[in-house]
mmCIF file of C-alpha atoms in Angstrom:
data_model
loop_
_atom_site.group_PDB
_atom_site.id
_atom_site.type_symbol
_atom_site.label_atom_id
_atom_site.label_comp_id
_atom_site.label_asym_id
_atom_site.label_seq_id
_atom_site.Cartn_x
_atom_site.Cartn_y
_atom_site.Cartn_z
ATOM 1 C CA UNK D 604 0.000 0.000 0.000
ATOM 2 C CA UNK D 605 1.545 3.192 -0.808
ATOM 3 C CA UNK D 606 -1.472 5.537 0.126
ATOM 4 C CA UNK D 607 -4.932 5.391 1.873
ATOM 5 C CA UNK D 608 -6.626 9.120 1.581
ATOM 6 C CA UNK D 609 -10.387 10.258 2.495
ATOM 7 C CA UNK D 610 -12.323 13.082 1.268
ATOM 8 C CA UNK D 611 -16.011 14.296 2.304
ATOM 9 C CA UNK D 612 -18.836 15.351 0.268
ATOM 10 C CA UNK D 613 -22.542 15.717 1.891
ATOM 11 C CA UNK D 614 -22.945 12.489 3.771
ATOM 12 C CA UNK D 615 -20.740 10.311 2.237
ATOM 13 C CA UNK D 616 -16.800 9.532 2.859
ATOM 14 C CA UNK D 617 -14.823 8.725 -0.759
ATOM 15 C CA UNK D 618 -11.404 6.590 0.166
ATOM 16 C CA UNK D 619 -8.865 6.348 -1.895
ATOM 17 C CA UNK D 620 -5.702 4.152 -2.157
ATOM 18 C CA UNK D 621 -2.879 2.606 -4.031
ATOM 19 C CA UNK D 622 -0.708 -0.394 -3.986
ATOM 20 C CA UNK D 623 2.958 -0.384 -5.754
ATOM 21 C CA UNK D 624 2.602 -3.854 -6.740
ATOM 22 C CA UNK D 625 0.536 -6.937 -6.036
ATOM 23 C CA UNK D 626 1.059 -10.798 -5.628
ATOM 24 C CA UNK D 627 -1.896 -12.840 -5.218
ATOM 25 C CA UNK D 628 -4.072 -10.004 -3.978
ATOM 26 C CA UNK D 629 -7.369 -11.294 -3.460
ATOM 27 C CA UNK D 630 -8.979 -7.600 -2.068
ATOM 28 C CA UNK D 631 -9.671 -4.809 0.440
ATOM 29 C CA UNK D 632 -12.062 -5.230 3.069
ATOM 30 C CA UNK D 633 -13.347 -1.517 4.395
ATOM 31 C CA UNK D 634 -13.538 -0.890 8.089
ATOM 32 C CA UNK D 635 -15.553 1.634 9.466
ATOM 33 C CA UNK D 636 -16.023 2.560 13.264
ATOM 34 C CA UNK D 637 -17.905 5.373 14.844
ATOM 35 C CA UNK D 638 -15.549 7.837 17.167
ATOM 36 C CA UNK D 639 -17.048 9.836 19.631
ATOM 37 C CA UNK D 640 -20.269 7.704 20.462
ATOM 38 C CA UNK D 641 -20.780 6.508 23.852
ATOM 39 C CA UNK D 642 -19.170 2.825 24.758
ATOM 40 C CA UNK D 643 -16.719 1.350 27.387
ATOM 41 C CA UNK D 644 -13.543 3.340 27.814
ATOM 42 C CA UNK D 645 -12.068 -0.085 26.364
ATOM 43 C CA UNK D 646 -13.052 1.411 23.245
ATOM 44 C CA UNK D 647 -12.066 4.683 23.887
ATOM 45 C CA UNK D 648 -15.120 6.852 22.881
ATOM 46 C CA UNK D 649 -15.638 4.866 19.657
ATOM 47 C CA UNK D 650 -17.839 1.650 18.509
ATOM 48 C CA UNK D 651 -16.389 -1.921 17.461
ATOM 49 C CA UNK D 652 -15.198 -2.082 13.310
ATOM 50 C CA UNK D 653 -17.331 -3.239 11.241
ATOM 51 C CA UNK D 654 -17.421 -4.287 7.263
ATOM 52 C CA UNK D 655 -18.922 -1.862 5.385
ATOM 53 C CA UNK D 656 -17.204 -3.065 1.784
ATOM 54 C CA UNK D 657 -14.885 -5.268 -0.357
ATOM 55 C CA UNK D 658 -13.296 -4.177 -3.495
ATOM 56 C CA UNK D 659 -11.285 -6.973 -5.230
ATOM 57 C CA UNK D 660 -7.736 -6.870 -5.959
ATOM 58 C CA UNK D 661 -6.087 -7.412 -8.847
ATOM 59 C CA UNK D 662 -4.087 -10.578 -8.416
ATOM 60 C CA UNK D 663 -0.661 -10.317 -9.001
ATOM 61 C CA UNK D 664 0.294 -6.901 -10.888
ATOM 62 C CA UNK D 665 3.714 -4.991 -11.220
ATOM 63 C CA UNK D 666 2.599 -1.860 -11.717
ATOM 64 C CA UNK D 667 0.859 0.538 -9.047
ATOM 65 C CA UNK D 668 -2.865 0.118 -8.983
ATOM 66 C CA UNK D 669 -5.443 2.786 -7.515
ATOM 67 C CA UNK D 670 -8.902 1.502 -5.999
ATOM 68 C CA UNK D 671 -11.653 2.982 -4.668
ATOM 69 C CA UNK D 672 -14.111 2.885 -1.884
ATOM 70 C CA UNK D 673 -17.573 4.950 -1.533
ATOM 71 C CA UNK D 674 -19.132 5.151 2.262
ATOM 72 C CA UNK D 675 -22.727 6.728 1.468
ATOM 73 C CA UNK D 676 -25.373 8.226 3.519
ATOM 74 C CA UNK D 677 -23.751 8.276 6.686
ATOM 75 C CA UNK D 678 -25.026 10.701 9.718
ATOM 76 C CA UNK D 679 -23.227 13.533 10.794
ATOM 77 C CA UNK D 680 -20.359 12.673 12.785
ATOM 78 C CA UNK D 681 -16.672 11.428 13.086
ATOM 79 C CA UNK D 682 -15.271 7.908 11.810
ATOM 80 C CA UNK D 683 -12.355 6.198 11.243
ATOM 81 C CA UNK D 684 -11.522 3.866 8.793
ATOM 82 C CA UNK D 685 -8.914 1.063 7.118
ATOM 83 C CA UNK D 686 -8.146 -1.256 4.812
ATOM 84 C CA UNK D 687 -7.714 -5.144 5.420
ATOM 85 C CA UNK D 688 -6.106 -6.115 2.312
ATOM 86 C CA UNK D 689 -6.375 -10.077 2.617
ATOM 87 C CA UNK D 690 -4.140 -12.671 0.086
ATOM 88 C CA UNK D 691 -5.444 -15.794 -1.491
ATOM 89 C CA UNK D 692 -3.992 -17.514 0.577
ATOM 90 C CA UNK D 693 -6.219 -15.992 3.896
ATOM 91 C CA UNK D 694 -2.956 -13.983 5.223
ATOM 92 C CA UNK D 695 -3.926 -10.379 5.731
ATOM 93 C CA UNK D 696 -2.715 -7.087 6.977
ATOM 94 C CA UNK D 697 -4.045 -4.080 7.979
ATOM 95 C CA UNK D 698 -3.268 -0.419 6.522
ATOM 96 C CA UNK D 699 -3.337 2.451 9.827
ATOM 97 C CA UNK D 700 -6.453 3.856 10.573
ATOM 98 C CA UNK D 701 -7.743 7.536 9.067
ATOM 99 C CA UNK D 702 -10.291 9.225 10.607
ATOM 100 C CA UNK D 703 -13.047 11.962 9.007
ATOM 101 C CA UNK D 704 -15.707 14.474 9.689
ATOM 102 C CA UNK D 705 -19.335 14.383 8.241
ATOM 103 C CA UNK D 706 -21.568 17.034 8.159
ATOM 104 C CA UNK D 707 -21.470 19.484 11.497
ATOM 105 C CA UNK D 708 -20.010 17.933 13.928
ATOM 106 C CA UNK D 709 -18.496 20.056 17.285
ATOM 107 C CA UNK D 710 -14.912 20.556 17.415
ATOM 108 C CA UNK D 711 -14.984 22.363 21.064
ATOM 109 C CA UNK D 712 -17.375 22.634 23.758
ATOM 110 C CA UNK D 713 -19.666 25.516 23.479
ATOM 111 C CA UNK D 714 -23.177 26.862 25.001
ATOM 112 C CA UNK D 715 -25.506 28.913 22.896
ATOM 113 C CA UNK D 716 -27.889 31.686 24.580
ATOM 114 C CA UNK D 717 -31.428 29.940 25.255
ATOM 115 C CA UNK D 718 -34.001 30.917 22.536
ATOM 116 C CA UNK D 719 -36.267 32.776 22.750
ATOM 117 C CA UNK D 720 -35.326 35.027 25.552
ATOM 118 C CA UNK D 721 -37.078 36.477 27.217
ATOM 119 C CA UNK D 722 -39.225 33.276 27.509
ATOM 120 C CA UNK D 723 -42.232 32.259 29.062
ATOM 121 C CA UNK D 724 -42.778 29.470 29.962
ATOM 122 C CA UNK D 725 -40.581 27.524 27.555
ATOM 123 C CA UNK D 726 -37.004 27.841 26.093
ATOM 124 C CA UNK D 727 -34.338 26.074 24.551
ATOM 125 C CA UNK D 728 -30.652 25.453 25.748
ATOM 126 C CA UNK D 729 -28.179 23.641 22.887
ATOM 127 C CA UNK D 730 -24.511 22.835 23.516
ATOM 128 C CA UNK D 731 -21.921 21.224 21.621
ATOM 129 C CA UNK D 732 -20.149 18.487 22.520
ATOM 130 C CA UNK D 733 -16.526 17.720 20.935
ATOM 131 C CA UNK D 734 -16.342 14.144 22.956
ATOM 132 C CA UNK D 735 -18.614 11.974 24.590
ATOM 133 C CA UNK D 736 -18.850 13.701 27.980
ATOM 134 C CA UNK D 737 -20.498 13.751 31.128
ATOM 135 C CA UNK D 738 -22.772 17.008 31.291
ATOM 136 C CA UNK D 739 -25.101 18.736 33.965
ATOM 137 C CA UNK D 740 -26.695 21.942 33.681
ATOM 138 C CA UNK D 741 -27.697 23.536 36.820
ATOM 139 C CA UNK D 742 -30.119 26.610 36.929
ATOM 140 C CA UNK D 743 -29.061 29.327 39.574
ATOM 141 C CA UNK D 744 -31.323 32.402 41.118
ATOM 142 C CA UNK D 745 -30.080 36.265 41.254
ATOM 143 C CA UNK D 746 -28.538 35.168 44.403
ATOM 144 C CA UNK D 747 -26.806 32.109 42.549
ATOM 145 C CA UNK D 748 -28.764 29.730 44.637
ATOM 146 C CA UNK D 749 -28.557 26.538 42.493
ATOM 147 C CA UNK D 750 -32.448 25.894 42.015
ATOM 148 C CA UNK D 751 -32.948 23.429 39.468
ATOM 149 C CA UNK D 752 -30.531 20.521 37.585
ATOM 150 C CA UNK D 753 -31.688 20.126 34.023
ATOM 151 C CA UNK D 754 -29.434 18.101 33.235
ATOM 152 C CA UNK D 755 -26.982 15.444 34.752
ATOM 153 C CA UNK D 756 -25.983 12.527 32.237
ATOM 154 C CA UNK D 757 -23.244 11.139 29.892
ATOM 155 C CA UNK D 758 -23.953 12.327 26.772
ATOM 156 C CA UNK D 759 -22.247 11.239 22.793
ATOM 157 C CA UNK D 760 -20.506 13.875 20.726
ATOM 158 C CA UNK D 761 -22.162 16.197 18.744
ATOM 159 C CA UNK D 762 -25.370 19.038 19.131
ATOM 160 C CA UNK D 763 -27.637 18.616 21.742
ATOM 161 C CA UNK D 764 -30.724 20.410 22.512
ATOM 162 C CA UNK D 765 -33.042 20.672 26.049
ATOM 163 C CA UNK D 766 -36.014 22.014 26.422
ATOM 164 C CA UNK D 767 -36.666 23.851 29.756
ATOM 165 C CA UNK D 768 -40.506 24.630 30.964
ATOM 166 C CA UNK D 769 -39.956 27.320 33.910
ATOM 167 C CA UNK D 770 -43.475 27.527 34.310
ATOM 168 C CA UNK D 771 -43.536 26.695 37.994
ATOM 169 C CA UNK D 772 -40.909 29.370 38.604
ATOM 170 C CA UNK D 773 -41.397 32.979 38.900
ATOM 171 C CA UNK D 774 -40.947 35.920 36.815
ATOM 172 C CA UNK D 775 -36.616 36.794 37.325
ATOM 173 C CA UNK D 776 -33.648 36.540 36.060
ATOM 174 C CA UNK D 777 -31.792 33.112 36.331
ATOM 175 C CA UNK D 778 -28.657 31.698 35.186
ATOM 176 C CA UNK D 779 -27.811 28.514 33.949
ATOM 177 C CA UNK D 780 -24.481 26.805 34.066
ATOM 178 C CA UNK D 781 -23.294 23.893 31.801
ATOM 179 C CA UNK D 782 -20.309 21.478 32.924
ATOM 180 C CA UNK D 783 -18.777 19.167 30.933
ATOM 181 C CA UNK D 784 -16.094 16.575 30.663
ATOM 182 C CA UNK D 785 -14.807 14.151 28.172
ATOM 183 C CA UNK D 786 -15.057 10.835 29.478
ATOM 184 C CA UNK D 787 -11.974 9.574 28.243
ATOM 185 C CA UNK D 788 -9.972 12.355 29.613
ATOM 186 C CA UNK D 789 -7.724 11.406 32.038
ATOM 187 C CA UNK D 790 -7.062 14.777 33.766
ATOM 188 C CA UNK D 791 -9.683 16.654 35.641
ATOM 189 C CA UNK D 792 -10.129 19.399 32.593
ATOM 190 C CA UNK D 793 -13.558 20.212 32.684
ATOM 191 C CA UNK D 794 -15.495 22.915 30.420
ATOM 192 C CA UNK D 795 -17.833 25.759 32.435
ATOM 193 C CA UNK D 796 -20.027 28.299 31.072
ATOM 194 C CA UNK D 797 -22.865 30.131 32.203
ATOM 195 C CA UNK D 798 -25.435 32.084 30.597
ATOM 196 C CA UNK D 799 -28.357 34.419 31.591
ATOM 197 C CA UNK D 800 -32.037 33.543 30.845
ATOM 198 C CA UNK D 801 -34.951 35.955 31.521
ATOM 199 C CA UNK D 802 -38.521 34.473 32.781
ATOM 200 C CA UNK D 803 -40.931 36.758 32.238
ATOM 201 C CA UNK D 804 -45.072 36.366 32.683
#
């Protein structure tokens, strides 16, 4: 193998590579596994490979050969892939892995401004999530009394959206703080923002 490449395009992933020469290449099987899902820190933030293909090889050849590989329809996210090019004999080996980005997909951790605000009695609260991570958003009063916890759970990468219903709380200003942390970080790093939401009847 002398390259494996990847290039996006809507939802689908286009891999490309080439061998220099061949003996008794039978073909490519394509790997695919999702990164950034939630799964056992065994699997570091990502799912199990799985086939998704097979292009044949081209038997024996002395002169470099290009093949390749079309990954269609796919939801937004990040995946990895590689190439188990397998002889005729059954031996096989394994190219290194390459990794993509489809569609939007977070690359840091962020906290948008709930819309609408002003609100009554419902808003919405989205944050982006780079990593599988465990979240909690806690709503604080004026006098940063932590009031309510809207949200406390491990959560998978990407966009997330809550919907909060204030209705049993009175007209004020309140603030609402997000913390989050990868959960295959190692180090204590964890992301904090807080934003102001106005409840008014």
């Amino acid at each position: 193998m002398l390259s494996l490449s990847a290039a996006t395009s809507d939802k689908s992933v286009l891999l490309t590579w080439t061998t220099a020469t061949e003996a008794e290449n039978f073909g490519f099987e394509i790997e695919r596994r999702i990164i950034g899902q939630l799964a056992s820190k065994e699997s570091a933030g990502a799912s199990a490979w799985e086939k998704v293909g097979f292009v044949n090889g081209s038997g024996t050849s002395s002169k470099p050969v290009e093949y390749t590989f079309e990954d269609t329809n796919l939801p937004d996210g990040r995946y990895a892939y590689r190439i188990k090019q397998i002889d005729r004999d059954g031996t096989y080996r394994y190219t290194e892995a390459i990794e993509v980005s489809v569609g939007d997909v977070p690359t840091v951790f962020s906290l948008d401004q709930n819309y609408p605000n002003p609100f009554n009695p419902m808003t919405t609260i989205q944050f982006g999530l780079p990593k599988p991570s465990s979240v909690k958003i806690v709503l604080y009063d004026l006098l940063g009394k932590a009031v309510m916890t809207i949200v406390e759970k491990d959560l998978p990468l990407g966009f997330h959206r809550v919907e909060f219903d204030g209705s049993r709380f009175a007209s004020s200003v309140y603030f609402y703080r997000l913390t989050a942390k990868g959960l295959d970080d190692i180090a204590d790093d964890r992301f904090v923002q807080t934003r102001k939401m106005i409840l008014l009847r």
